[in-house]
Amino acid sequence: MKKIILALAFSGILLAGCGNGNNAATSSSAKEETAKITAVGSTALQPLVDAAQESYTQDHPNVQISVQGGGSGTGLSQVESGSVEIGNSDVFAEEKDGVDASKLVDHKVAVVGFVPVVNKDVGVKNITKEQLISIFTGEIKNWKDVGGKDEAIQVVNRAAGSGTRATFEKWALDGKEPIQSQEQDSSGTVKKIVAQTPGAISYLALSYVDDSLQSLELDGVKATNENITTNKWTIWSYEHMYTNGKPDKALAGFLKYMTSEAVQSGPVKELGYLPITSMKVERSADGTIK
């Protein structure tokens, strides 16, 4: 009888142990909470965030990440209002009118250079910065005036609110207001229009430039990674991913991944951006270099 009682007691312990194991597994599974992250804003940054989210969500299937464009202004205003989790921007929040930067937390994930681009038939590869400003302000209207073909210049601008436009106007045009011309929201659309329109000129992130376009040197300086890292080529900006306050665990995990070695040595370089760590200078929101 004692043996039977002992056997039953031992069986009960085993069953209890199995039950606890199942509870632990259930508890562990419950910790894998699903999360939805929407990142909106800069089209210059969009290809990088797209590439990173693809690999990140493969390893974190519980996290869904949606990446959309719309421009830096849209990204900053929407993350400030709480409509999205991440606002992608080519400019500091402090540079955008109507945005309360004190609400936002800045996460710099890369550096991007911008370059003037023209249709390949214009016959120009190098101009001065003064000539560039004159072209965009409408003082120079024909490519023959800067050593190119006898062909009218067609300026293609970015829409108001674009971080690419803000960066270009500040560092390439010295704050000058460009002439009224057609405006486009998307970097991809700008690339297509310039490639297909005789006499066209615009500007793009280096990550969008390929053999379908002619990029311009300014005063003999090329828009190369090395020249950007030393600020010899001044038309560049940080790529920011802003959050409204301190990010939660799921959001913080993705943002940390953006600055990981896997992304910085992978998609960042492959897509034409520069790793944050490659910069030999640092630039503040007010443009101070140190």
Short mmCIF file of N, CA and C in Angstrom, two decimals, residues 44-53 55 107-113 205-208 225 228-229 237-239 241 254-279:
data_model
loop_
_atom_site.label_atom_id
_atom_site.label_comp_id
_atom_site.label_asym_id
_atom_site.label_seq_id
_atom_site.Cartn_x
_atom_site.Cartn_y
_atom_site.Cartn_z
N ALA A 44 14.53 60.22 -49.81
CA ALA A 44 15.97 59.96 -49.92
C ALA A 44 16.38 58.84 -48.97
N LEU A 45 15.72 58.77 -47.82
CA LEU A 45 16.04 57.74 -46.83
C LEU A 45 15.24 56.46 -47.06
N GLN A 46 14.16 56.55 -47.78
CA GLN A 46 13.24 55.42 -47.94
C GLN A 46 13.90 54.13 -48.42
N PRO A 47 14.79 54.15 -49.43
CA PRO A 47 15.39 52.88 -49.87
C PRO A 47 16.16 52.16 -48.77
N LEU A 48 16.84 52.91 -47.91
CA LEU A 48 17.60 52.29 -46.84
C LEU A 48 16.69 51.66 -45.80
N VAL A 49 15.66 52.37 -45.40
CA VAL A 49 14.73 51.83 -44.39
C VAL A 49 13.99 50.63 -44.95
N ASP A 50 13.64 50.68 -46.24
CA ASP A 50 13.00 49.54 -46.89
C ASP A 50 13.88 48.30 -46.83
N ALA A 51 15.16 48.49 -47.18
CA ALA A 51 16.09 47.35 -47.19
C ALA A 51 16.28 46.78 -45.80
N ALA A 52 16.41 47.66 -44.82
CA ALA A 52 16.64 47.21 -43.44
C ALA A 52 15.43 46.49 -42.87
N GLN A 53 14.23 46.99 -43.16
CA GLN A 53 13.05 46.35 -42.59
C GLN A 53 12.83 44.95 -43.15
N SER A 55 15.13 42.65 -43.93
CA SER A 55 15.95 41.68 -43.19
C SER A 55 15.55 41.62 -41.73
N HIS A 107 17.24 60.07 -34.01
CA HIS A 107 18.06 58.86 -34.17
C HIS A 107 18.73 58.97 -35.54
N LYS A 108 20.00 59.35 -35.57
CA LYS A 108 20.74 59.48 -36.84
C LYS A 108 21.17 58.09 -37.28
N VAL A 109 20.87 57.75 -38.53
CA VAL A 109 21.16 56.39 -38.99
C VAL A 109 22.13 56.34 -40.17
N ALA A 110 22.38 57.46 -40.82
CA ALA A 110 23.30 57.48 -41.97
C ALA A 110 23.56 58.92 -42.38
N VAL A 111 24.41 59.08 -43.37
CA VAL A 111 24.65 60.38 -43.99
C VAL A 111 24.38 60.21 -45.48
N VAL A 112 23.80 61.23 -46.09
CA VAL A 112 23.53 61.16 -47.52
C VAL A 112 24.04 62.43 -48.21
N GLY A 113 24.68 62.25 -49.34
CA GLY A 113 25.12 63.38 -50.14
C GLY A 113 24.11 63.66 -51.23
N ALA A 205 19.64 62.61 -54.12
CA ALA A 205 20.56 61.92 -53.23
C ALA A 205 21.45 61.02 -54.07
N LEU A 206 22.70 60.86 -53.66
CA LEU A 206 23.63 60.01 -54.41
C LEU A 206 23.10 58.60 -54.57
N SER A 207 22.28 58.16 -53.63
CA SER A 207 21.74 56.80 -53.68
C SER A 207 20.82 56.59 -54.88
N TYR A 208 20.37 57.67 -55.53
CA TYR A 208 19.48 57.56 -56.68
C TYR A 208 20.21 57.74 -58.02
N ASN A 225 32.15 60.08 -51.68
CA ASN A 225 32.06 59.78 -50.25
C ASN A 225 33.19 60.43 -49.46
N ILE A 228 32.64 64.08 -49.01
CA ILE A 228 31.56 64.34 -48.06
C ILE A 228 32.06 64.17 -46.63
N THR A 229 32.85 63.15 -46.38
CA THR A 229 33.30 62.88 -45.01
C THR A 229 34.13 64.03 -44.44
N SER A 237 23.59 65.72 -45.76
CA SER A 237 22.83 65.83 -44.52
C SER A 237 22.84 64.49 -43.79
N TYR A 238 22.51 64.55 -42.53
CA TYR A 238 22.26 63.32 -41.78
C TYR A 238 20.90 62.78 -42.19
N GLU A 239 20.76 61.48 -42.10
CA GLU A 239 19.45 60.87 -42.26
C GLU A 239 18.93 60.55 -40.87
N MET A 241 15.84 59.44 -38.12
CA MET A 241 14.60 58.72 -37.88
C MET A 241 14.08 59.20 -36.51
N PHE A 254 14.24 48.04 -33.55
CA PHE A 254 14.45 48.31 -34.98
C PHE A 254 15.43 49.46 -35.18
N LEU A 255 15.32 50.50 -34.37
CA LEU A 255 16.23 51.65 -34.50
C LEU A 255 17.67 51.25 -34.18
N LYS A 256 17.83 50.37 -33.20
CA LYS A 256 19.17 49.87 -32.88
C LYS A 256 19.73 49.07 -34.04
N TYR A 257 18.87 48.31 -34.70
CA TYR A 257 19.29 47.53 -35.86
C TYR A 257 19.77 48.43 -36.99
N MET A 258 19.13 49.60 -37.15
CA MET A 258 19.51 50.52 -38.21
C MET A 258 20.97 50.98 -38.08
N THR A 259 21.49 51.04 -36.87
CA THR A 259 22.88 51.47 -36.66
C THR A 259 23.82 50.29 -36.39
N SER A 260 23.31 49.08 -36.58
CA SER A 260 24.13 47.89 -36.36
C SER A 260 25.15 47.73 -37.49
N GLU A 261 26.16 46.92 -37.24
CA GLU A 261 27.19 46.66 -38.25
C GLU A 261 26.58 46.03 -39.49
N ALA A 262 25.57 45.18 -39.30
CA ALA A 262 24.93 44.51 -40.43
C ALA A 262 24.34 45.51 -41.42
N VAL A 263 23.73 46.56 -40.91
CA VAL A 263 23.12 47.57 -41.78
C VAL A 263 24.14 48.60 -42.25
N GLN A 264 24.98 49.07 -41.34
CA GLN A 264 25.94 50.12 -41.68
C GLN A 264 26.99 49.65 -42.70
N SER A 265 27.38 48.39 -42.62
CA SER A 265 28.35 47.86 -43.57
C SER A 265 27.68 47.17 -44.75
N GLY A 266 26.35 47.01 -44.66
CA GLY A 266 25.60 46.36 -45.72
C GLY A 266 24.82 47.36 -46.56
N PRO A 267 23.51 47.46 -46.33
CA PRO A 267 22.66 48.34 -47.15
C PRO A 267 23.11 49.80 -47.19
N VAL A 268 23.65 50.32 -46.09
CA VAL A 268 24.09 51.72 -46.09
C VAL A 268 25.10 51.96 -47.21
N LYS A 269 26.12 51.13 -47.29
CA LYS A 269 27.14 51.30 -48.32
C LYS A 269 26.66 50.86 -49.69
N GLU A 270 25.90 49.77 -49.73
CA GLU A 270 25.43 49.23 -51.00
C GLU A 270 24.49 50.20 -51.72
N LEU A 271 23.73 50.97 -50.97
CA LEU A 271 22.74 51.86 -51.56
C LEU A 271 23.24 53.30 -51.73
N GLY A 272 24.52 53.53 -51.43
CA GLY A 272 25.09 54.84 -51.71
C GLY A 272 25.04 55.84 -50.56
N TYR A 273 24.73 55.37 -49.36
CA TYR A 273 24.78 56.25 -48.18
C TYR A 273 26.15 56.13 -47.53
N LEU A 274 26.39 56.92 -46.50
CA LEU A 274 27.63 56.82 -45.74
C LEU A 274 27.30 56.43 -44.31
N PRO A 275 28.08 55.52 -43.73
CA PRO A 275 27.89 55.21 -42.31
C PRO A 275 28.19 56.44 -41.45
N ILE A 276 27.45 56.59 -40.38
CA ILE A 276 27.67 57.70 -39.45
C ILE A 276 29.13 57.74 -39.00
N THR A 277 29.70 56.56 -38.75
CA THR A 277 31.06 56.48 -38.20
C THR A 277 32.14 56.89 -39.20
N SER A 278 31.78 57.01 -40.49
CA SER A 278 32.79 57.37 -41.50
C SER A 278 33.05 58.87 -41.56
N MET A 279 32.17 59.67 -40.94
CA MET A 279 32.31 61.12 -41.01
C MET A 279 33.50 61.61 -40.19
#
